[in-house]
């Protein structure tokens, strides 16, 4: 049972345009949502997060939007750059004791073309 | 200076063997994790330790045994390796508090191939 879903396995965008990556979840108990970026042969790198009590968080070119009623979040990258080409993972957390458990989506491969 | 490091980066072995993957973090974090990325690129948590104590143990075969000698290290030992264990294994760490509190920092991964 996949609680975090990224239904688009790939996305291709032209340099300078907006990239929109989507993510849906089913568990209403998730308290934080995160986006990770992953290059080949490297580990995932944290990009941006949003608390479940917020609906938007912005950091430079990256903005995450959360629609709790629809159980949907999206990552906007504007303007997109070739260096943004990577796999983007959506993740959600439930706080447990001293740590937290990340539940990942299956990722979206973003390709930013010149 | 690497924050979360794993050794080895690649591991090729025969079915039935026992192998270990080591992880170290120099971030001063209290919590460490092991994730498995399978052939479909799905990243799934296996274990989590907080201050050397096991706090998350997903439905992982008991051939997998994590060991945390101190809070900076979390090693993964796998007994009687099977073909289905072939995957990329990622170690991660996170602080117990701080903002964003749920941020986990990942190592570069260990690609395990079982022949």
Short mmCIF file of N, CA and C in Angstrom, two decimals, chain B residues 6-91:
data_model
loop_
_atom_site.label_atom_id
_atom_site.label_comp_id
_atom_site.label_asym_id
_atom_site.label_seq_id
_atom_site.Cartn_x
_atom_site.Cartn_y
_atom_site.Cartn_z
N UNK B 6 29.45 5.93 3.71
CA UNK B 6 29.14 4.50 3.71
C UNK B 6 30.28 3.77 3.05
N UNK B 7 30.57 2.57 3.55
CA UNK B 7 31.55 1.70 2.90
C UNK B 7 31.04 0.26 2.94
N UNK B 8 31.23 -0.49 1.85
CA UNK B 8 31.81 -0.03 0.58
C UNK B 8 30.77 0.67 -0.30
N UNK B 9 31.19 1.24 -1.39
CA UNK B 9 30.27 1.87 -2.33
C UNK B 9 29.63 0.80 -3.24
N UNK B 10 30.40 -0.22 -3.57
CA UNK B 10 29.90 -1.33 -4.37
C UNK B 10 30.27 -2.63 -3.66
N UNK B 11 29.34 -3.59 -3.74
CA UNK B 11 29.57 -4.88 -3.09
C UNK B 11 28.95 -5.96 -3.98
N UNK B 12 29.79 -6.85 -4.48
CA UNK B 12 29.32 -7.95 -5.32
C UNK B 12 29.68 -9.23 -4.59
N UNK B 13 28.69 -10.11 -4.43
CA UNK B 13 28.93 -11.31 -3.63
C UNK B 13 28.04 -12.44 -4.10
N UNK B 14 28.32 -13.63 -3.63
CA UNK B 14 27.56 -14.81 -4.01
C UNK B 14 26.40 -15.02 -3.04
N UNK B 15 25.37 -15.67 -3.53
CA UNK B 15 24.24 -16.08 -2.69
C UNK B 15 24.74 -16.91 -1.52
N UNK B 16 24.15 -16.69 -0.36
CA UNK B 16 24.49 -17.49 0.81
C UNK B 16 25.57 -16.87 1.67
N UNK B 17 26.30 -15.89 1.11
CA UNK B 17 27.36 -15.25 1.90
C UNK B 17 26.77 -14.29 2.94
N UNK B 18 27.64 -13.90 3.89
CA UNK B 18 27.30 -12.89 4.90
C UNK B 18 28.14 -11.66 4.61
N UNK B 19 27.51 -10.49 4.64
CA UNK B 19 28.26 -9.26 4.37
C UNK B 19 27.80 -8.13 5.29
N UNK B 20 28.66 -7.12 5.44
CA UNK B 20 28.32 -5.95 6.25
C UNK B 20 28.54 -4.67 5.46
N UNK B 21 27.70 -3.68 5.75
CA UNK B 21 27.86 -2.34 5.19
C UNK B 21 27.99 -1.40 6.39
N UNK B 22 28.97 -0.51 6.29
CA UNK B 22 29.22 0.40 7.42
C UNK B 22 28.74 1.80 7.10
N UNK B 23 28.28 2.51 8.13
CA UNK B 23 27.84 3.89 7.97
C UNK B 23 28.33 4.72 9.15
N UNK B 24 28.80 5.90 8.82
CA UNK B 24 29.27 6.83 9.84
C UNK B 24 28.78 8.23 9.52
N UNK B 25 28.37 8.97 10.53
CA UNK B 25 28.00 10.37 10.32
C UNK B 25 28.77 11.25 11.31
N UNK B 26 29.21 12.41 10.79
CA UNK B 26 29.96 13.34 11.63
C UNK B 26 29.18 14.62 11.88
N UNK B 27 27.84 14.51 11.82
CA UNK B 27 26.97 15.67 11.99
C UNK B 27 26.51 15.85 13.44
N UNK B 28 26.86 14.90 14.30
CA UNK B 28 26.41 14.99 15.69
C UNK B 28 24.94 14.65 15.87
N UNK B 29 24.36 13.98 14.88
CA UNK B 29 22.94 13.61 14.97
C UNK B 29 22.71 12.45 15.91
N UNK B 30 21.47 12.42 16.46
CA UNK B 30 21.12 11.35 17.41
C UNK B 30 20.50 10.14 16.73
N UNK B 31 19.96 10.34 15.53
CA UNK B 31 19.18 9.28 14.90
C UNK B 31 19.78 8.89 13.55
N UNK B 32 19.83 7.58 13.33
CA UNK B 32 20.35 7.06 12.06
C UNK B 32 19.39 6.05 11.48
N UNK B 33 19.46 5.88 10.16
CA UNK B 33 18.48 5.07 9.43
C UNK B 33 19.17 4.23 8.36
N UNK B 34 18.50 3.14 7.99
CA UNK B 34 18.86 2.40 6.79
C UNK B 34 17.63 2.35 5.89
N UNK B 35 17.86 2.67 4.59
CA UNK B 35 16.83 2.58 3.57
C UNK B 35 17.31 1.64 2.47
N UNK B 36 16.34 1.02 1.82
CA UNK B 36 16.65 0.16 0.67
C UNK B 36 15.96 0.73 -0.56
N UNK B 37 16.72 0.87 -1.66
CA UNK B 37 16.12 1.28 -2.93
C UNK B 37 16.16 0.08 -3.86
N UNK B 38 15.00 -0.43 -4.20
CA UNK B 38 14.94 -1.65 -5.01
C UNK B 38 15.07 -1.35 -6.51
N UNK B 39 14.89 -2.37 -7.31
CA UNK B 39 15.08 -2.23 -8.76
C UNK B 39 14.07 -1.28 -9.39
N UNK B 40 12.94 -1.06 -8.71
CA UNK B 40 11.94 -0.12 -9.22
C UNK B 40 12.18 1.28 -8.67
N UNK B 41 13.33 1.50 -8.07
CA UNK B 41 13.74 2.81 -7.55
C UNK B 41 12.93 3.26 -6.34
N UNK B 42 12.21 2.32 -5.71
CA UNK B 42 11.38 2.66 -4.56
C UNK B 42 12.24 2.65 -3.30
N UNK B 43 12.30 3.80 -2.61
CA UNK B 43 13.09 3.95 -1.39
C UNK B 43 12.22 3.62 -0.18
N UNK B 44 12.65 2.62 0.61
CA UNK B 44 11.82 2.22 1.73
C UNK B 44 12.67 2.07 2.99
N UNK B 45 12.16 2.58 4.10
CA UNK B 45 12.91 2.50 5.34
C UNK B 45 12.98 1.05 5.83
N UNK B 46 14.14 0.73 6.42
CA UNK B 46 14.31 -0.60 7.01
C UNK B 46 14.39 -0.48 8.53
N UNK B 47 15.31 0.35 8.99
CA UNK B 47 15.57 0.48 10.44
C UNK B 47 15.85 1.93 10.79
N UNK B 48 15.63 2.24 12.09
CA UNK B 48 16.07 3.51 12.62
C UNK B 48 16.54 3.32 14.05
N UNK B 49 17.65 3.98 14.38
CA UNK B 49 18.20 3.95 15.73
C UNK B 49 18.28 5.38 16.26
N UNK B 50 17.91 5.54 17.53
CA UNK B 50 18.06 6.82 18.20
C UNK B 50 18.94 6.61 19.42
N UNK B 51 20.08 7.29 19.47
CA UNK B 51 21.03 7.10 20.57
C UNK B 51 21.29 5.62 20.85
N UNK B 52 21.59 4.90 19.82
CA UNK B 52 21.95 3.48 19.85
C UNK B 52 20.78 2.54 20.15
N UNK B 53 19.56 3.08 20.25
CA UNK B 53 18.41 2.22 20.51
C UNK B 53 17.55 2.09 19.26
N UNK B 54 17.10 0.88 18.99
CA UNK B 54 16.25 0.62 17.84
C UNK B 54 14.88 1.24 18.06
N UNK B 55 14.42 2.11 17.12
CA UNK B 55 13.10 2.71 17.28
C UNK B 55 12.17 2.38 16.11
N UNK B 56 12.72 2.05 14.96
CA UNK B 56 11.90 1.63 13.83
C UNK B 56 12.48 0.33 13.30
N UNK B 57 11.61 -0.64 13.13
CA UNK B 57 12.03 -1.90 12.54
C UNK B 57 10.89 -2.33 11.62
N UNK B 58 11.03 -2.04 10.34
CA UNK B 58 9.99 -2.40 9.40
C UNK B 58 10.02 -3.92 9.17
N UNK B 59 9.11 -4.38 8.33
CA UNK B 59 9.04 -5.84 8.11
C UNK B 59 10.19 -6.29 7.23
N UNK B 60 11.34 -6.40 7.89
CA UNK B 60 12.57 -6.80 7.21
C UNK B 60 12.94 -8.20 7.69
N UNK B 61 13.38 -9.09 6.79
CA UNK B 61 13.77 -10.44 7.25
C UNK B 61 14.82 -10.35 8.35
N UNK B 62 14.79 -11.30 9.28
CA UNK B 62 15.75 -11.23 10.39
C UNK B 62 17.16 -11.62 9.96
N UNK B 63 17.36 -11.87 8.67
CA UNK B 63 18.74 -12.01 8.15
C UNK B 63 19.46 -10.65 8.17
N UNK B 64 18.68 -9.59 8.27
CA UNK B 64 19.26 -8.25 8.33
C UNK B 64 19.36 -7.83 9.79
N UNK B 65 20.56 -7.51 10.23
CA UNK B 65 20.72 -7.08 11.62
C UNK B 65 21.54 -5.80 11.69
N UNK B 66 20.89 -4.72 12.11
CA UNK B 66 21.62 -3.47 12.30
C UNK B 66 22.37 -3.50 13.63
N UNK B 67 23.49 -2.78 13.64
CA UNK B 67 24.26 -2.67 14.89
C UNK B 67 24.75 -1.24 15.03
N UNK B 68 24.52 -0.66 16.20
CA UNK B 68 24.93 0.72 16.43
C UNK B 68 25.89 0.76 17.62
N UNK B 69 27.22 0.73 17.36
CA UNK B 69 28.19 0.74 18.46
C UNK B 69 28.21 2.07 19.22
N UNK B 70 27.88 3.15 18.52
CA UNK B 70 27.74 4.47 19.15
C UNK B 70 26.83 5.29 18.25
N UNK B 71 26.46 6.49 18.69
CA UNK B 71 25.43 7.20 17.94
C UNK B 71 25.93 7.75 16.60
N UNK B 72 27.23 7.67 16.34
CA UNK B 72 27.76 8.13 15.06
C UNK B 72 27.85 7.02 14.02
N UNK B 73 27.58 5.79 14.43
CA UNK B 73 27.74 4.65 13.53
C UNK B 73 26.50 3.76 13.55
N UNK B 74 26.12 3.32 12.34
CA UNK B 74 25.05 2.33 12.23
C UNK B 74 25.43 1.40 11.10
N UNK B 75 25.78 0.16 11.46
CA UNK B 75 26.21 -0.81 10.47
C UNK B 75 25.07 -1.77 10.17
N UNK B 76 25.11 -2.33 8.97
CA UNK B 76 24.06 -3.28 8.55
C UNK B 76 24.73 -4.59 8.18
N UNK B 77 24.37 -5.65 8.90
CA UNK B 77 24.92 -6.96 8.60
C UNK B 77 23.82 -7.81 7.97
N UNK B 78 24.17 -8.49 6.89
CA UNK B 78 23.18 -9.32 6.19
C UNK B 78 23.70 -10.75 6.12
N UNK B 79 22.93 -11.67 6.65
CA UNK B 79 23.30 -13.09 6.61
C UNK B 79 22.63 -13.79 5.44
N UNK B 80 23.28 -14.85 4.98
CA UNK B 80 22.67 -15.73 3.96
C UNK B 80 22.04 -14.94 2.82
N UNK B 81 22.85 -14.16 2.16
CA UNK B 81 22.36 -13.26 1.11
C UNK B 81 21.57 -13.99 0.03
N UNK B 82 20.49 -13.34 -0.43
CA UNK B 82 19.63 -13.88 -1.48
C UNK B 82 19.63 -12.93 -2.68
N UNK B 83 19.20 -13.47 -3.82
CA UNK B 83 19.19 -12.65 -5.04
C UNK B 83 18.36 -11.38 -4.85
N UNK B 84 17.25 -11.51 -4.12
CA UNK B 84 16.35 -10.38 -3.92
C UNK B 84 16.91 -9.29 -3.03
N UNK B 85 18.06 -9.56 -2.42
CA UNK B 85 18.69 -8.52 -1.58
C UNK B 85 19.46 -7.51 -2.44
N UNK B 86 19.61 -7.81 -3.70
CA UNK B 86 20.31 -6.88 -4.60
C UNK B 86 19.53 -5.58 -4.65
N UNK B 87 20.21 -4.49 -4.32
CA UNK B 87 19.56 -3.18 -4.23
C UNK B 87 20.64 -2.16 -3.89
N UNK B 88 20.20 -0.90 -3.80
CA UNK B 88 21.09 0.13 -3.27
C UNK B 88 20.62 0.43 -1.85
N UNK B 89 21.55 0.40 -0.92
CA UNK B 89 21.22 0.64 0.49
C UNK B 89 21.77 2.01 0.88
N UNK B 90 20.88 2.82 1.44
CA UNK B 90 21.26 4.17 1.86
C UNK B 90 21.18 4.29 3.37
N UNK B 91 22.21 4.89 3.93
CA UNK B 91 22.22 5.25 5.34
C UNK B 91 21.83 6.73 5.43
#
